[in-house]
Coordinates of C-alpha atoms in Angstrom, one line a residue:
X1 CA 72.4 77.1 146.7
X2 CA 74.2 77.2 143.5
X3 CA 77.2 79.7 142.5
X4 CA 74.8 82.5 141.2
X5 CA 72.6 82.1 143.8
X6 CA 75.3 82.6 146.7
X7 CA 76.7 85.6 144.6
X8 CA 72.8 87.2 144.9
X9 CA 72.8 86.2 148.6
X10 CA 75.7 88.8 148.8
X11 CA 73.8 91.4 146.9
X12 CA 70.5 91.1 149.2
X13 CA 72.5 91.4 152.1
X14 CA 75.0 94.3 151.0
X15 CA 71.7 95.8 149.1
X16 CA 73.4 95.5 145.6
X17 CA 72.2 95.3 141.9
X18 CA 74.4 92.7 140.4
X19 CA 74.4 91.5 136.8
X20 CA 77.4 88.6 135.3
X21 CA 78.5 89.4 131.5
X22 CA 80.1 86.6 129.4
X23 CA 81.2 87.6 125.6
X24 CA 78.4 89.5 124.3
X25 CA 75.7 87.7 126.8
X26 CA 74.6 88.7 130.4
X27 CA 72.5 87.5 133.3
X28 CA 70.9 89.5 135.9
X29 CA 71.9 88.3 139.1
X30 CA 70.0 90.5 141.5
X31 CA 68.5 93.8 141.1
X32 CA 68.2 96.1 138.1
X33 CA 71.6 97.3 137.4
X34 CA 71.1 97.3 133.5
X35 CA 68.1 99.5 133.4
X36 CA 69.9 101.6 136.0
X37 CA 73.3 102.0 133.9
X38 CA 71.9 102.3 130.5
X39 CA 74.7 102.6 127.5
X40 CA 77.4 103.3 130.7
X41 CA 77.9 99.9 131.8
X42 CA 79.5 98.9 128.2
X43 CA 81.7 102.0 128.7
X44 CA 82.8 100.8 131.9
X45 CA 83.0 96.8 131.3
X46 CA 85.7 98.4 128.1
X47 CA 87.9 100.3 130.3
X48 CA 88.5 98.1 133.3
X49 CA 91.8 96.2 132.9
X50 CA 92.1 92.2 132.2
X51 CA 91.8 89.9 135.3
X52 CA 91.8 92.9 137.9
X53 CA 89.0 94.5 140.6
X54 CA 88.0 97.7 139.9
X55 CA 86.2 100.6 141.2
X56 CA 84.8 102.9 138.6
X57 CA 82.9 106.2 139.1
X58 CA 80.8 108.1 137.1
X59 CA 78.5 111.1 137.0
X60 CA 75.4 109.5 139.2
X61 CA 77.1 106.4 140.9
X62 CA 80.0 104.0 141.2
X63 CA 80.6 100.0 140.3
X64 CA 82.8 97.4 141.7
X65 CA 83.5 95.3 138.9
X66 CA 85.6 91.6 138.3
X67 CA 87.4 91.7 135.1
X68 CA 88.0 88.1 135.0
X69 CA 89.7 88.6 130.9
X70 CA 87.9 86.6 128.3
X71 CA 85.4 89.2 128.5
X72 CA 83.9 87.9 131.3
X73 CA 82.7 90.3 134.3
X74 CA 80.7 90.6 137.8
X75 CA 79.4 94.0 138.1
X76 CA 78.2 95.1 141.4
X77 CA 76.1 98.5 141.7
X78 CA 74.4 100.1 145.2
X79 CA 71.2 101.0 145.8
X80 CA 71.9 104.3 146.8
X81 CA 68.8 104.7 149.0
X82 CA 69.3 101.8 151.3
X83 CA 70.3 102.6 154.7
X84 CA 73.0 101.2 154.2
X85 CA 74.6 103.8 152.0
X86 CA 74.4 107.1 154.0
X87 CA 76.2 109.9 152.8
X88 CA 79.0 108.5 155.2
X89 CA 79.0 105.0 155.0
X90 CA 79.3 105.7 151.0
X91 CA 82.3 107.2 151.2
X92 CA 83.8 105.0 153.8
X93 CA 82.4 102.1 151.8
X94 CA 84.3 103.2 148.4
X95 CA 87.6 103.6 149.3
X96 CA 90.2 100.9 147.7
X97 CA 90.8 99.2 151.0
X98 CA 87.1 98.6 151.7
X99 CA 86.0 97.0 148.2
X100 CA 88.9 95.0 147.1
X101 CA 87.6 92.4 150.0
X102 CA 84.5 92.7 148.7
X103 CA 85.5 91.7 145.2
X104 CA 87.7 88.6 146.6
X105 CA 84.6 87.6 148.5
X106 CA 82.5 87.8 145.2
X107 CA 84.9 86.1 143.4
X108 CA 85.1 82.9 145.6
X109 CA 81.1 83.2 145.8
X110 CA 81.2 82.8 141.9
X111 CA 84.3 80.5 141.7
X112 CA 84.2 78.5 144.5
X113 CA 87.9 79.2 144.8
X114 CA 89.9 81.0 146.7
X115 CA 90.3 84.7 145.0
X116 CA 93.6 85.8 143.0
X117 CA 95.1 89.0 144.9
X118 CA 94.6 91.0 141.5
X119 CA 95.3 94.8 141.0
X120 CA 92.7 97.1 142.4
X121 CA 92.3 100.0 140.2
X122 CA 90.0 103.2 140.8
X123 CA 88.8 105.6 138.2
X124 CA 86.1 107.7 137.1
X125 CA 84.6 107.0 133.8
X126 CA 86.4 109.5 131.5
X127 CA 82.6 110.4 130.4
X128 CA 81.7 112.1 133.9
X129 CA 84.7 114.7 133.5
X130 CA 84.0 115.5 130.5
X131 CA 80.2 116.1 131.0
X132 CA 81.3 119.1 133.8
X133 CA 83.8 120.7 131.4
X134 CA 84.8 119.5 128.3
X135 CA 87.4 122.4 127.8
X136 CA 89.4 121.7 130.5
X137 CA 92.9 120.6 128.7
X138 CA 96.5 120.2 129.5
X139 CA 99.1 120.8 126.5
X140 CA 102.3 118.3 127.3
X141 CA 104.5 121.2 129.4
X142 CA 101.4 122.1 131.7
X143 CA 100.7 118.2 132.2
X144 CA 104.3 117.7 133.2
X145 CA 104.4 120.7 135.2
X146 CA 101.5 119.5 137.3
X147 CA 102.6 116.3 137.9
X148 CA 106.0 116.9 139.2
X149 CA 104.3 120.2 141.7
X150 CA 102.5 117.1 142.7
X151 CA 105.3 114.6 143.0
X152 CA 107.6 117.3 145.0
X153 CA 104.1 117.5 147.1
X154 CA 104.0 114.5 148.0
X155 CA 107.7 114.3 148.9
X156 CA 107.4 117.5 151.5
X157 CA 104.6 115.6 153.0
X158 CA 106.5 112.1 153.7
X159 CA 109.5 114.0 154.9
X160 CA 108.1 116.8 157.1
X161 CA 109.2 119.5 155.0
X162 CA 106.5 122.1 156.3
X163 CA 107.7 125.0 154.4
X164 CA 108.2 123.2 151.0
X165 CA 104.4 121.4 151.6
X166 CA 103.2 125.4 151.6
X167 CA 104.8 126.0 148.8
X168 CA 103.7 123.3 146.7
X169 CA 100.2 123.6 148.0
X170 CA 100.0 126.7 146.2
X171 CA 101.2 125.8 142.8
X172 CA 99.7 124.2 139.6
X173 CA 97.9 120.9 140.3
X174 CA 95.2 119.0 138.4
X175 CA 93.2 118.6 140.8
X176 CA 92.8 121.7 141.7
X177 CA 92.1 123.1 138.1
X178 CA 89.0 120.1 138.2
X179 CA 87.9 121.2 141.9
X180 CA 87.6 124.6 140.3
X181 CA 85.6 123.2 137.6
X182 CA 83.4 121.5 139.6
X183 CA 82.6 124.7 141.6
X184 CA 82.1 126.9 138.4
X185 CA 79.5 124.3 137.8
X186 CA 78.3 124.1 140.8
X187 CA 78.7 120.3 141.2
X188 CA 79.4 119.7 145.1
X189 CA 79.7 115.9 144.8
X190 CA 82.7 116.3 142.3
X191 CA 84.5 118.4 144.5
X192 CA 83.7 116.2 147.1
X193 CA 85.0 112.9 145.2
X194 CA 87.8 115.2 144.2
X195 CA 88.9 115.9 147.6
X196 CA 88.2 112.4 148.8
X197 CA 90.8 111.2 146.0
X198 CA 93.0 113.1 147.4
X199 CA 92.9 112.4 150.9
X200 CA 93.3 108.5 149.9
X201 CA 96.8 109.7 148.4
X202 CA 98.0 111.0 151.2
X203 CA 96.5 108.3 153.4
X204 CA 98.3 105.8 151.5
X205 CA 101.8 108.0 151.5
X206 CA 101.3 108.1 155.1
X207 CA 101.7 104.6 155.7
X208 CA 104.1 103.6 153.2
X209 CA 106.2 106.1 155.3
X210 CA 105.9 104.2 158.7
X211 CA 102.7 106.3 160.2
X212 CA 100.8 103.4 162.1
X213 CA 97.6 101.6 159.4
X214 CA 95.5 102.5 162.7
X215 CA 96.4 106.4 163.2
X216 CA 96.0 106.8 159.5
X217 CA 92.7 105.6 159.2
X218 CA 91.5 107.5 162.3
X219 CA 92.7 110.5 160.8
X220 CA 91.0 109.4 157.4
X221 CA 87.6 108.9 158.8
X222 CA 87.8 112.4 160.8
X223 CA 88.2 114.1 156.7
X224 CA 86.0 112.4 154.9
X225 CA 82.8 112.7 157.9
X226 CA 84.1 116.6 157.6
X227 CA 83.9 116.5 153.6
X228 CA 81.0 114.6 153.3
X229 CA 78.6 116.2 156.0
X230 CA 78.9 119.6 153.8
X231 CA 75.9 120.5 152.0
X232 CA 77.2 123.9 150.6
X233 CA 79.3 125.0 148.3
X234 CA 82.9 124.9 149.4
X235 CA 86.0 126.6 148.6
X236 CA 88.5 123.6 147.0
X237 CA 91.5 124.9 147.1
X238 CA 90.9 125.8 150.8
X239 CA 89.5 122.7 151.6
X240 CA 92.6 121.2 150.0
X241 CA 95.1 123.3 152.2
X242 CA 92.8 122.7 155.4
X243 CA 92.8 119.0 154.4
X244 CA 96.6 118.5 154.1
X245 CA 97.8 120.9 156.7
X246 CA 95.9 119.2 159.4
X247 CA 96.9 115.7 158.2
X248 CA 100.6 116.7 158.2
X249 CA 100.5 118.5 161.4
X250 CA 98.8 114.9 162.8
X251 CA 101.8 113.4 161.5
X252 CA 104.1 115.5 163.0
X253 CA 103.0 115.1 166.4
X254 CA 103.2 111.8 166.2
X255 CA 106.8 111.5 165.1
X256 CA 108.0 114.2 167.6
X257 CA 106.4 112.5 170.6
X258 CA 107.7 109.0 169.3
X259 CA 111.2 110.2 169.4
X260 CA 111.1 111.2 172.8
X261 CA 112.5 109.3 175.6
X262 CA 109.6 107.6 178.2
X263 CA 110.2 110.8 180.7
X264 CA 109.7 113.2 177.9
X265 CA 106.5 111.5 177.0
X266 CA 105.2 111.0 180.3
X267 CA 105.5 114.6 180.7
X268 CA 104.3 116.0 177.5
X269 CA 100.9 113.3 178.1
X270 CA 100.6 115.4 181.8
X271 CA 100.6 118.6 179.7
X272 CA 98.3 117.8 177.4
X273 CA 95.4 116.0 179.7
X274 CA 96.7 118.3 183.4
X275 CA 92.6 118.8 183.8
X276 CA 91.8 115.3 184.3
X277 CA 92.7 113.2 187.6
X278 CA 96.1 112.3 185.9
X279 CA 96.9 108.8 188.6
X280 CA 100.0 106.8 187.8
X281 CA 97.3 103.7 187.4
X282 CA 95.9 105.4 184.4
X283 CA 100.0 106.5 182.9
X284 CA 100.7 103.0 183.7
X285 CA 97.7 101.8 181.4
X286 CA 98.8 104.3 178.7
X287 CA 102.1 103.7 178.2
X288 CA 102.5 100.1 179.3
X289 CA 104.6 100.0 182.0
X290 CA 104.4 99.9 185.5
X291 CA 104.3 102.3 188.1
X292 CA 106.9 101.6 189.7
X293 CA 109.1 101.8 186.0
X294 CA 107.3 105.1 185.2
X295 CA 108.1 106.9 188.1
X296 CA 111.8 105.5 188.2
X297 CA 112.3 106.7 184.8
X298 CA 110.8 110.2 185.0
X299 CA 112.6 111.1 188.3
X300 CA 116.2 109.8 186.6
X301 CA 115.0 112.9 184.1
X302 CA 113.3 115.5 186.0
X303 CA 114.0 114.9 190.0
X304 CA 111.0 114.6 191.0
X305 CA 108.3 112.2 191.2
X306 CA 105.1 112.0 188.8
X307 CA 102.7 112.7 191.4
X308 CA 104.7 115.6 193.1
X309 CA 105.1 116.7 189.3
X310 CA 101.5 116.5 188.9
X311 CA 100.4 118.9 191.5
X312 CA 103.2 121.5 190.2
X313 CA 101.4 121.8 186.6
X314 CA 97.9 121.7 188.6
X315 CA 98.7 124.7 190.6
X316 CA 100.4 126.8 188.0
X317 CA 97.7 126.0 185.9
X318 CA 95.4 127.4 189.2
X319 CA 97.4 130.7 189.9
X320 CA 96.9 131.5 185.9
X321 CA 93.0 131.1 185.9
X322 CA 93.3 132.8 189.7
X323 CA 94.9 136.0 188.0
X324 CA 93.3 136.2 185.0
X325 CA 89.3 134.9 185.4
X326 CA 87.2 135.8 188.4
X327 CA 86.4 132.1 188.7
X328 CA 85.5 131.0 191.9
X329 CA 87.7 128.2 194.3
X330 CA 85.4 125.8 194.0
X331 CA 85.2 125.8 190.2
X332 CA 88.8 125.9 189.8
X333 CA 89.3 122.9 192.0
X334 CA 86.6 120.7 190.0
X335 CA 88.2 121.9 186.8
X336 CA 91.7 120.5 187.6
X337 CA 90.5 117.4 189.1
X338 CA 90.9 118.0 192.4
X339 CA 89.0 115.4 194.9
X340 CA 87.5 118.0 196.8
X341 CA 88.3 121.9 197.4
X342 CA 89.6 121.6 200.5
X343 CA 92.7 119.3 199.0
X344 CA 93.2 121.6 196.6
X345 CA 93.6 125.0 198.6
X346 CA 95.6 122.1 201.0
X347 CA 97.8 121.6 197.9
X348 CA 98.2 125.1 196.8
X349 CA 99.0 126.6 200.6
X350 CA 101.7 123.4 200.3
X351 CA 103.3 124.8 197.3
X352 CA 102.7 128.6 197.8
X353 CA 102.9 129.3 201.5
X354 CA 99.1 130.8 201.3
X355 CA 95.7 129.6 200.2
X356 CA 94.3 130.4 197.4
X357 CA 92.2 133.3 198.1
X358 CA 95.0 135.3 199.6
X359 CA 97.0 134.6 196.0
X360 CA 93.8 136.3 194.3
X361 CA 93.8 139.1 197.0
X362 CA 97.4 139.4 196.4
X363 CA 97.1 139.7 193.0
X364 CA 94.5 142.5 193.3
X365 CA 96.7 144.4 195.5
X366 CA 99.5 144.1 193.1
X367 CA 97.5 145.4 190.3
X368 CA 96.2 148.4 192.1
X369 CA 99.9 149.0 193.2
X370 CA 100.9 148.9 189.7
X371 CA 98.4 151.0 188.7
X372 CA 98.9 153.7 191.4
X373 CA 102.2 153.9 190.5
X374 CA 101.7 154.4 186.6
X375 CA 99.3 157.3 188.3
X376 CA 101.7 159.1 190.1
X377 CA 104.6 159.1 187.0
X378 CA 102.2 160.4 184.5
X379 CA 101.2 163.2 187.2
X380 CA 104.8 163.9 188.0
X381 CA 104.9 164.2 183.9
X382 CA 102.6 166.7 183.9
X383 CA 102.8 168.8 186.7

């Protein structure tokens, strides 16, 4: 299989249109790209930078594109109705990290050499702005203006400044004069692209700033399956808020618990998950130490052992749903976890001195005391 051939290989099997350019000639590799791209493909080939990989939007689609200089280019186009390009996988699938192995792995198809780690740039083609609004300008001041709201945005973000992120968030930014747009004109997809943009930003300003490659991504797919599954019109500057409070709060977490000792940790992960069985195997497994270690550790902090602690949260987590639902035993017992119901009222009669039941009757006798007593003082008021 020659060169070309192994570069249409890769189109068949990522269901591409592919076409090679060379001066003022080109060869169609696989597909029909050309009849697909009309006049906009010279329009693209002219504004992707010498010897780079680009990723270039426009109004109906998007190209991943070797600018090899010399005016010599690869230009990969989707099919947009293979399976392959669900509404999902699309926007997974064009985000910088995803195509730039995709354009090394062309190149060395093409070159039979191993690829240059060229710039990866990502733009829409000037012409698909436009087309929604060609009013929408910036004189210098207003330009400036934005981009430093957006720089000091950014900052707040990588340094957990909650109150400054508000703040910012509701000032002057481009992109939220061009999500408006799009929503004047009722064009979904370009606030969608809009807000997928900016998601990538802070994705990428999330792990520059020491947020593990693996959290960040999670959090990234969880947005754009959110964004992308919306088939209505949305409200962009809400969307925007949404997007980036729940992406700093993520963050937040993450650092708070990481700066807590292994006792402080162990008992914030019992907090959080006190419904499930909660064994030291499965601690153990989570945090990577043994069992022996973990429980050492947390009774230096707390003085008392993990299991002991354990049952604690379970029953006061009992006598709260006890008081205020009229669950039955038997349900509270499954809920927390408990192997059967007789170890759990064996647990809570442990803790409490009395079983379950005589808490709830307790509790009802308490409340009718109370409530006899606000009875006779608004009497006594009266008479």
């Amino acid at each position: 299989m020659d060169k070309l051939g192994n570069v249409e290989f890769l189109g068949q099997l990522l269901e591409m249109n592919i076409d090679y350019y060379q001066k003022n000639a080109h060869k169609k590799i696989q597909g029909n790209l050309i009849n697909k791209a009309s006049t906009n493909i010279y329009k693209i080939l002219d504004v992707c930078v010498d010897k780079s990989y680009n990723l270039v939007r426009d109004a109906e689609s998007f190209y991943l594109v070797i600018n090899f200089g010399d005016q010599e280019y690869l230009v990969m186009q989707p099919e947009l109705s293979a399976p392959l390009y669900s509404s999902r996988n699309l926007a997974l699938f064009t985000l910088t990290p995803q195509v730039k192995p995709v354009l090394q792995f062309a190149y060395q198809l093409l070159k039979d050499e191993t690829a240059p780690d060229w710039s990866m740039y990502s733009f829409y083609l000037e012409d698909a702005v436009t087309a929604v609004d060609k009013t929408l300008k910036f004189n210098a001041i207003e330009e400036k203006q934005m981009h430093d709201n957006f720089v000091e945005l950014l900052d707040a973000f990588n340094n957990q400044d909650e109150e400054k992120l508000i703040y910012y968030l509701k000032s002057e930014l481009r992109m939220k004069e061009y999500g408006n747009v799009f929503g004047k004109k009722n064009y979904l997809r370009g606030q969608k692209d809009s807000l997928i943009g900016y998601v990538s930003i802070l994705n990428e300003a999330a792990i520059r700033h020491n947020f593990p490659a693996e959290n960040a991504y999670y959090i990234f797919n969880r947005i754009l399956a959110k964004i992308e599954t919306q088939e209505v019109e949305i409200s962009f500057n809400l969307w925007l808020e949404n997007i980036t409070l729940y992406y700093f709060n993520e963050m937040k977490r993450y650092f708070a618990t990481h700066n807590l000792s292994l006792a402080e940790r162990i008992n914030l992960y019992i907090q959080e998950n006190i419904k499930s069985k909660l064994t030291l195997k499965e601690l153990s497994d989570y945090f990577g130490y043994s069992e022996r270690y973990l429980n050492k550790k947390f009774k230096e902090k707390y003085d008392i052992t993990i299991k002991q602690y354990v049952l604690n949260q379970k029953v006061e987590v009992a006598k709260k749903m006890i008081s205020t639902t009229n669950f039955n035993i038997k349900y509270i017992a499954n809920n927390l976890s408990f192997k059967t119901t007789s170890h759990f009222v064996k647990v809570f009669k442990s803790l409490l001195g009395m079983t379950p039941k005589e808490y709830r009757q307790q509790i009802s006798t308490s409340e009718k005391q109370d409530c006899l007593e606000e009875e006779n003082t608004l009497n006594s008021v009266l008479k």
